[in-house]
mmCIF file of C-alpha atoms in Angstrom:
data_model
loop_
_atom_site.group_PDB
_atom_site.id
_atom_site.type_symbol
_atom_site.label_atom_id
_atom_site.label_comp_id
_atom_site.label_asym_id
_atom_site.label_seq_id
_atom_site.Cartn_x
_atom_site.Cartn_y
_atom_site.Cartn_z
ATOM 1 C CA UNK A 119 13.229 -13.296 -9.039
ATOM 2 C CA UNK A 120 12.163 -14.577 -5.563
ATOM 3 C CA UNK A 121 8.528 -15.338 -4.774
ATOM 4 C CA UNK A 122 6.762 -15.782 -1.481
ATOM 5 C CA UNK A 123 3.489 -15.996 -0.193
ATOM 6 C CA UNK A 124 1.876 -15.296 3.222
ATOM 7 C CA UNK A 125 -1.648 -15.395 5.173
ATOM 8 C CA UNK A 126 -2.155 -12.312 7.695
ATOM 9 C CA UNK A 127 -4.026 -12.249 10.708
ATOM 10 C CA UNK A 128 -6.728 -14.740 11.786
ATOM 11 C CA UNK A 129 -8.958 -13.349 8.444
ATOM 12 C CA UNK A 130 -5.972 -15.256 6.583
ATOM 13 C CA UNK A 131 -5.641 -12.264 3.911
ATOM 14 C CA UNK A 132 -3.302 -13.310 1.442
ATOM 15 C CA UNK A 133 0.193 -10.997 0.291
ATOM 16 C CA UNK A 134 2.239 -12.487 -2.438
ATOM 17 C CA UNK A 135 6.392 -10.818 -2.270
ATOM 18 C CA UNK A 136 8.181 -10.620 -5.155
ATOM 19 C CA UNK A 137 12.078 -9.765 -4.427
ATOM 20 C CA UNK A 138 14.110 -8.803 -7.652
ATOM 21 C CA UNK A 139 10.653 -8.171 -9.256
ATOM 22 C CA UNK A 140 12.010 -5.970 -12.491
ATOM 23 C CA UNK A 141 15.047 -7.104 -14.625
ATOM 24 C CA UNK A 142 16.535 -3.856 -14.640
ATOM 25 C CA UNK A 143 15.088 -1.976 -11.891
ATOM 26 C CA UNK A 144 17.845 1.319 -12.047
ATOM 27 C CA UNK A 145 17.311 1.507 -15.484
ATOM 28 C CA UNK A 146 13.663 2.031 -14.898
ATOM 29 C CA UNK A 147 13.421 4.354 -11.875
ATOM 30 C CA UNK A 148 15.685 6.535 -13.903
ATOM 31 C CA UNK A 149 12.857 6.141 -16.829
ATOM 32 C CA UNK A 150 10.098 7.173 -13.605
ATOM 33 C CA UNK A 151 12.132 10.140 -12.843
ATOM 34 C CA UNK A 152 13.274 11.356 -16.069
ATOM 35 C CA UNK A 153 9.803 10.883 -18.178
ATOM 36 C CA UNK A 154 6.924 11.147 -16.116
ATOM 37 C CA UNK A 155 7.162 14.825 -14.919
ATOM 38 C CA UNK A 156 3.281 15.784 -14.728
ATOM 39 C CA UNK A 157 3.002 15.334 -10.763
ATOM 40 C CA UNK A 158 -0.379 15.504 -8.900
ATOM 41 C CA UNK A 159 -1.457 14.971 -5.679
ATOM 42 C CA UNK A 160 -4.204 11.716 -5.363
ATOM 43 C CA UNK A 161 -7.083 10.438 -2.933
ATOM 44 C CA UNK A 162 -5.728 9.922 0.396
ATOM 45 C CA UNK A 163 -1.838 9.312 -0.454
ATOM 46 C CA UNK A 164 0.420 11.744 1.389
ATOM 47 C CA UNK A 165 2.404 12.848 -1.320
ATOM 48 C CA UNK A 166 3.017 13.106 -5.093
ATOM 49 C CA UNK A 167 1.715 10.781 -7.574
ATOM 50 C CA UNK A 168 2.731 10.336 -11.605
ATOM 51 C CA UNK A 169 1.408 8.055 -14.104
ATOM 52 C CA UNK A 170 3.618 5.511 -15.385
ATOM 53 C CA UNK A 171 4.418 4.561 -18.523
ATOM 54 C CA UNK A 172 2.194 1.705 -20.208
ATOM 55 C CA UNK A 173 5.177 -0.826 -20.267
ATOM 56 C CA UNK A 174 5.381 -0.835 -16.631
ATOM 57 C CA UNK A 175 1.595 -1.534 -16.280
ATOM 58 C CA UNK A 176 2.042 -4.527 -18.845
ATOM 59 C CA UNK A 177 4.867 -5.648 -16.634
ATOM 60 C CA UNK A 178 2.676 -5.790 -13.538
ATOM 61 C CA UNK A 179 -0.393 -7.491 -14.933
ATOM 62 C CA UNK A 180 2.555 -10.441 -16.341
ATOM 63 C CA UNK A 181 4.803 -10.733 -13.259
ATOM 64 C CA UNK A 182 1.819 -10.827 -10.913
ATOM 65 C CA UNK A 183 0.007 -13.489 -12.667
ATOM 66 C CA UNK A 184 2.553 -15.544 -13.326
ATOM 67 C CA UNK A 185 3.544 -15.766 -9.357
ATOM 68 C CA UNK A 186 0.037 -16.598 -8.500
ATOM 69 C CA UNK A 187 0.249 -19.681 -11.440
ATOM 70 C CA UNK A 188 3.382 -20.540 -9.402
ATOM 71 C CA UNK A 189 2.729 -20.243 -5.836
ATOM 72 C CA UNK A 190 -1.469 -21.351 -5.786
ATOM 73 C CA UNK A 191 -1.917 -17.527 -3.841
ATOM 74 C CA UNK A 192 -5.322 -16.821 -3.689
ATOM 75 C CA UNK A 193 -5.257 -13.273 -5.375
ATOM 76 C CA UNK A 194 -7.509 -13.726 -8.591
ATOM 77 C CA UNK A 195 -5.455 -13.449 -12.198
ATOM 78 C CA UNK A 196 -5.520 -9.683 -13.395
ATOM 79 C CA UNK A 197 -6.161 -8.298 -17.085
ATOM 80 C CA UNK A 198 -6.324 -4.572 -16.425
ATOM 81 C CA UNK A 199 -5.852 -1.349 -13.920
ATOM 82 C CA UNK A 200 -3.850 1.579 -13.212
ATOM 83 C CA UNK A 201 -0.241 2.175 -11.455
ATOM 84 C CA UNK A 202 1.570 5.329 -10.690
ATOM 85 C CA UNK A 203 4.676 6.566 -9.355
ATOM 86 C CA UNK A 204 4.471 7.669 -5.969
ATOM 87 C CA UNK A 205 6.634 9.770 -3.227
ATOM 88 C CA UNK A 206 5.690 10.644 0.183
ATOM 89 C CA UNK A 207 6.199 14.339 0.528
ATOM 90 C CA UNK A 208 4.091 15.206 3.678
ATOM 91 C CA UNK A 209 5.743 15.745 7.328
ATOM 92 C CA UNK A 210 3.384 14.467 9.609
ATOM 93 C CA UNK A 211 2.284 17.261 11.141
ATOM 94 C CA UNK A 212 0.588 17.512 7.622
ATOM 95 C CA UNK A 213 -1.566 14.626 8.315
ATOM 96 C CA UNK A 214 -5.155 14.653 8.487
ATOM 97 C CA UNK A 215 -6.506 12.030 10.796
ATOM 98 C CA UNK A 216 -7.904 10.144 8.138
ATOM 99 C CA UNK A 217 -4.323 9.900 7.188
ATOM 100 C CA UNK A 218 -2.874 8.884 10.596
ATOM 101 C CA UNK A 219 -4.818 5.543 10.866
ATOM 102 C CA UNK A 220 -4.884 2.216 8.407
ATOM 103 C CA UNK A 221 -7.155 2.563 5.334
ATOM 104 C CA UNK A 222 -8.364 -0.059 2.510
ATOM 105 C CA UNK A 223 -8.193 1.208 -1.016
ATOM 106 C CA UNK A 224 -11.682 -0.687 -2.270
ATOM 107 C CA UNK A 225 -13.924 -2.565 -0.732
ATOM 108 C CA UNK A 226 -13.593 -5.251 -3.389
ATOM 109 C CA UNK A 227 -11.411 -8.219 -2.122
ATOM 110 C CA UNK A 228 -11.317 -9.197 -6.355
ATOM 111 C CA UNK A 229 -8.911 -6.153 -7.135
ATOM 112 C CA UNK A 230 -5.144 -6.563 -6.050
ATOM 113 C CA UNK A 231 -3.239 -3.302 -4.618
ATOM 114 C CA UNK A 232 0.258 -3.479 -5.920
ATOM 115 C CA UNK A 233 3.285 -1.589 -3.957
ATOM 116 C CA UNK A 234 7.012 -2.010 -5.854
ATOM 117 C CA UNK A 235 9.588 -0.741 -3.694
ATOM 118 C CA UNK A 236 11.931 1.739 -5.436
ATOM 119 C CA UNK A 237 13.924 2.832 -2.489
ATOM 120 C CA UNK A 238 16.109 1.612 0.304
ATOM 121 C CA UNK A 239 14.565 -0.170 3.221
ATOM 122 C CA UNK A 240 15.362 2.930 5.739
ATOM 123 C CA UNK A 241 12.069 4.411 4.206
ATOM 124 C CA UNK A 242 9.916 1.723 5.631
ATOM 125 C CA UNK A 243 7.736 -0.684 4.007
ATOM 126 C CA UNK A 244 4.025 -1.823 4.787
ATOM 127 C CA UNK A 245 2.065 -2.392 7.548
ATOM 128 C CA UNK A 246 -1.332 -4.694 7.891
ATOM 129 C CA UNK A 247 -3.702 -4.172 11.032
ATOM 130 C CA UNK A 248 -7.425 -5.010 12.908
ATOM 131 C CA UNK A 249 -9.710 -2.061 13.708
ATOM 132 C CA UNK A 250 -9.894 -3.697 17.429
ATOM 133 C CA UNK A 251 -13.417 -2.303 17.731
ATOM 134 C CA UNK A 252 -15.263 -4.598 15.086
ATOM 135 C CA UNK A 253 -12.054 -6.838 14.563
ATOM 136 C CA UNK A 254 -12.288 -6.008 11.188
ATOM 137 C CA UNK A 255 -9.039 -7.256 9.176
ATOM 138 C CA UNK A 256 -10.698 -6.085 5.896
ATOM 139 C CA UNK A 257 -13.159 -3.636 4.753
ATOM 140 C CA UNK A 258 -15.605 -5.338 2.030
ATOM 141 C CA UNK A 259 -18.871 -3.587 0.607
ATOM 142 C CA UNK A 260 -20.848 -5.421 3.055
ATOM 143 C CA UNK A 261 -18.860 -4.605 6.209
ATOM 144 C CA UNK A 262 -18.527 -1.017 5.458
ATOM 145 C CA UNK A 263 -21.627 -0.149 6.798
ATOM 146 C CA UNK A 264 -20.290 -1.118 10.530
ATOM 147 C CA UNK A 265 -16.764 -0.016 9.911
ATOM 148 C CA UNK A 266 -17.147 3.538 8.984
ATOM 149 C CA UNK A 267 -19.794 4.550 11.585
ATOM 150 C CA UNK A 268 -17.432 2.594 13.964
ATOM 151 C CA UNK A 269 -14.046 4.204 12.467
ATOM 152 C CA UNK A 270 -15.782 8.300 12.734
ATOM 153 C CA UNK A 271 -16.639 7.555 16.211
ATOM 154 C CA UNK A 272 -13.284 6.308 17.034
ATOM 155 C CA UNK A 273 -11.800 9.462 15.475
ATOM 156 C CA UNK A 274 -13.649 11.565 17.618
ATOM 157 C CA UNK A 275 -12.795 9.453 21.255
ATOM 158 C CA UNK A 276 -9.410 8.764 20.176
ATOM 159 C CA UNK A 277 -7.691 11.112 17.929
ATOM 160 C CA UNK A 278 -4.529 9.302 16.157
ATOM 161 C CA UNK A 279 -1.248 11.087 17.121
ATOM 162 C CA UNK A 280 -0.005 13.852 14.491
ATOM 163 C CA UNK A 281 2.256 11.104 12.929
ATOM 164 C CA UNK A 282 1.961 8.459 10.613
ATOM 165 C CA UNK A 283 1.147 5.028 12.338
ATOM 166 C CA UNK A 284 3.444 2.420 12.681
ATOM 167 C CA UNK A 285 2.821 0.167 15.459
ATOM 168 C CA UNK A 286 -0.913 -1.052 17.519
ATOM 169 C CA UNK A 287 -2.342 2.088 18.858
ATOM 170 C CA UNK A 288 -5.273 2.258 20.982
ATOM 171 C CA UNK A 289 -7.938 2.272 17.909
ATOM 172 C CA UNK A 290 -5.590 -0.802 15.358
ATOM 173 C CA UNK A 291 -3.746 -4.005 16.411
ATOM 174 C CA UNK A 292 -0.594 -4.299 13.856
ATOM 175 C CA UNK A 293 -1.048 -7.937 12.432
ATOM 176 C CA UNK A 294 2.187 -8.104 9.802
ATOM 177 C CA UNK A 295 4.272 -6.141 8.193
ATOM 178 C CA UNK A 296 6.528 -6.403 5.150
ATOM 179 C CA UNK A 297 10.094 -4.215 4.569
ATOM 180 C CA UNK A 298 11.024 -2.351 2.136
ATOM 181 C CA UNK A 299 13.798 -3.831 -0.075
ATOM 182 C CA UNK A 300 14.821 -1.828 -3.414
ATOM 183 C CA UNK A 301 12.966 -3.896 -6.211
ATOM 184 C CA UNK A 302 10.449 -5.314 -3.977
ATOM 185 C CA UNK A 303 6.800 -5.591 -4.930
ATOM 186 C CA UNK A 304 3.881 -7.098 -2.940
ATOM 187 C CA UNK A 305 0.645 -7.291 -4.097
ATOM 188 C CA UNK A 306 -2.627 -8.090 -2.012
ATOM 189 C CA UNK A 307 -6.411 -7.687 -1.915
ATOM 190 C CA UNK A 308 -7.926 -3.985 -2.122
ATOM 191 C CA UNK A 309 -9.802 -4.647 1.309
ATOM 192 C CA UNK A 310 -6.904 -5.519 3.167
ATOM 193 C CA UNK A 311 -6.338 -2.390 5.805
ATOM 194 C CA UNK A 312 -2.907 -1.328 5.560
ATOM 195 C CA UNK A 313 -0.529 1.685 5.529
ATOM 196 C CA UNK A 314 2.491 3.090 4.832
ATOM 197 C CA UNK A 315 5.169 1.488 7.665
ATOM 198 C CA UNK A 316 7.014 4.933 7.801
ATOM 199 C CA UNK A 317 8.847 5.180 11.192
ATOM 200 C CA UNK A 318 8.527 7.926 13.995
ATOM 201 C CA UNK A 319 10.293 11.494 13.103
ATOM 202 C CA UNK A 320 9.754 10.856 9.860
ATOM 203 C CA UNK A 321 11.077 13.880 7.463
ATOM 204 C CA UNK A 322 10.172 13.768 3.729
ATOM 205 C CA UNK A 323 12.884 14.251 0.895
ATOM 206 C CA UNK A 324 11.780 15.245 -2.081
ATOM 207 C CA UNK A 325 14.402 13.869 -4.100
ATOM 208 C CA UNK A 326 13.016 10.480 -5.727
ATOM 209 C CA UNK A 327 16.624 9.166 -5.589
ATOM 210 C CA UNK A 328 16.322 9.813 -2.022
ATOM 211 C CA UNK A 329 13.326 9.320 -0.874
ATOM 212 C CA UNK A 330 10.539 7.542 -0.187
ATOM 213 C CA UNK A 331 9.809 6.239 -3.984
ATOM 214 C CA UNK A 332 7.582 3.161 -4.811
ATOM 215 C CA UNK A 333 5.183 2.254 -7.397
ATOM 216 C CA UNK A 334 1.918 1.823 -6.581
ATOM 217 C CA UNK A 335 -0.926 0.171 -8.643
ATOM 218 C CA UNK A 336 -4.634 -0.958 -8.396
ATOM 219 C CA UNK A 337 -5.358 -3.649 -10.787
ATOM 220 C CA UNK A 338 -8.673 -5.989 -11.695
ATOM 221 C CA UNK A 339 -9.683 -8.976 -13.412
#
């Protein structure tokens, strides 16, 4: 196991990457694909979701606090939450616009976002941005009430491309990004805006061992 920590943008967000994060990492994607068959589609993710089993959850909550004991990140220690399997199945022409543009998964800056890579790098990793209007690196309960307003209205001037984003566009400044690396995980604050780095031309394969396949988790204190 490799741990590193970084600060994004001029908010100084924090990201904690673990390489080599699981012991046995084939032995437990083959678990994901093999046991968790009851598939549904979730929120705003552009693709297939399945709940994992409650070992991997445990495994999260331990190998995430320990690297913050170890490195001084400043993502608060985590008791609890939920993580899932997850494949990207949508071709972007599938997209809604909501979907084309960076998003935060709470406005709580306490709860960590967890993404494990479980697939080669080819599929892309993650991507961290500013909403250039309000220069807005992260969305908190607070700041919501500007961002949204400002975000709709943007939508309407500037309508993202029919693909998912992966460099600055006219509406987001790209601030860092992280590759995907089989057995990767990063973890980072809920507010952070983010998305999926998935590259132009994308085409989805629905075969996990082929595909886009990660696990994806929202944990608290």
């Amino acid at each position: 196991m490799e741990v590193h920590t970084a600060q994004m943008g001029r908010e100084l967000q924090p990201i904690l990457i673990i390489d080599d994060a699981a012991p046995a990492a084939d032995v437990l994607k083959q678990q994901a694909v093999t046991q968790c068959v009851e598939l549904f589609e979730n929120g705003l993710y552009p693709g297939l979701r399945a709940r994992t089993m409650d070992m991997y959850n445990a495994f999260l909550i331990d190998i995430i606090n320990k690297a913050i004991a170890l490195t001084g990140c400043d993502l608060p220690a985590i008791t609890q939450g939920e993580s899932y399997f997850s494949m990207v199945t949508k071709s972007p022409g599938e997209l809604s616009p909501i979907q084309r543009v960076p998003h935060f998964d709470q406005p709580k800056p306490d709860e960590i976002a967890v993404v494990h890579y479980l697939c080669e790098p080819q599929h892309g990793g993650t991507a961290f941005y500013r909403h250039r209007r309000t220069g807005f690196e992260y969305i908190d309960e607070s700041r919501q009430r500007e961002y949204l307003p400002a975000l709709e209205q943007d939508l309407q001037r500037h309508p993202p491309s029919p693909d998912y984003i992966h460099s600055s566009t006219p509406l987001f400044e790209r601030i860092y990004s992280v590759n995907a690396r089989f057995n990767r995980l990063i973890a980072y604050r809920c507010s952070s805006l983010h998305s999926g780095d998935i590259g132009a031309g994308f085409r989805p394969v629905m075969d996990p061992y082929k595909g886009r396949f990660t696990a994806t988790a929202f944990l608290r204190p």
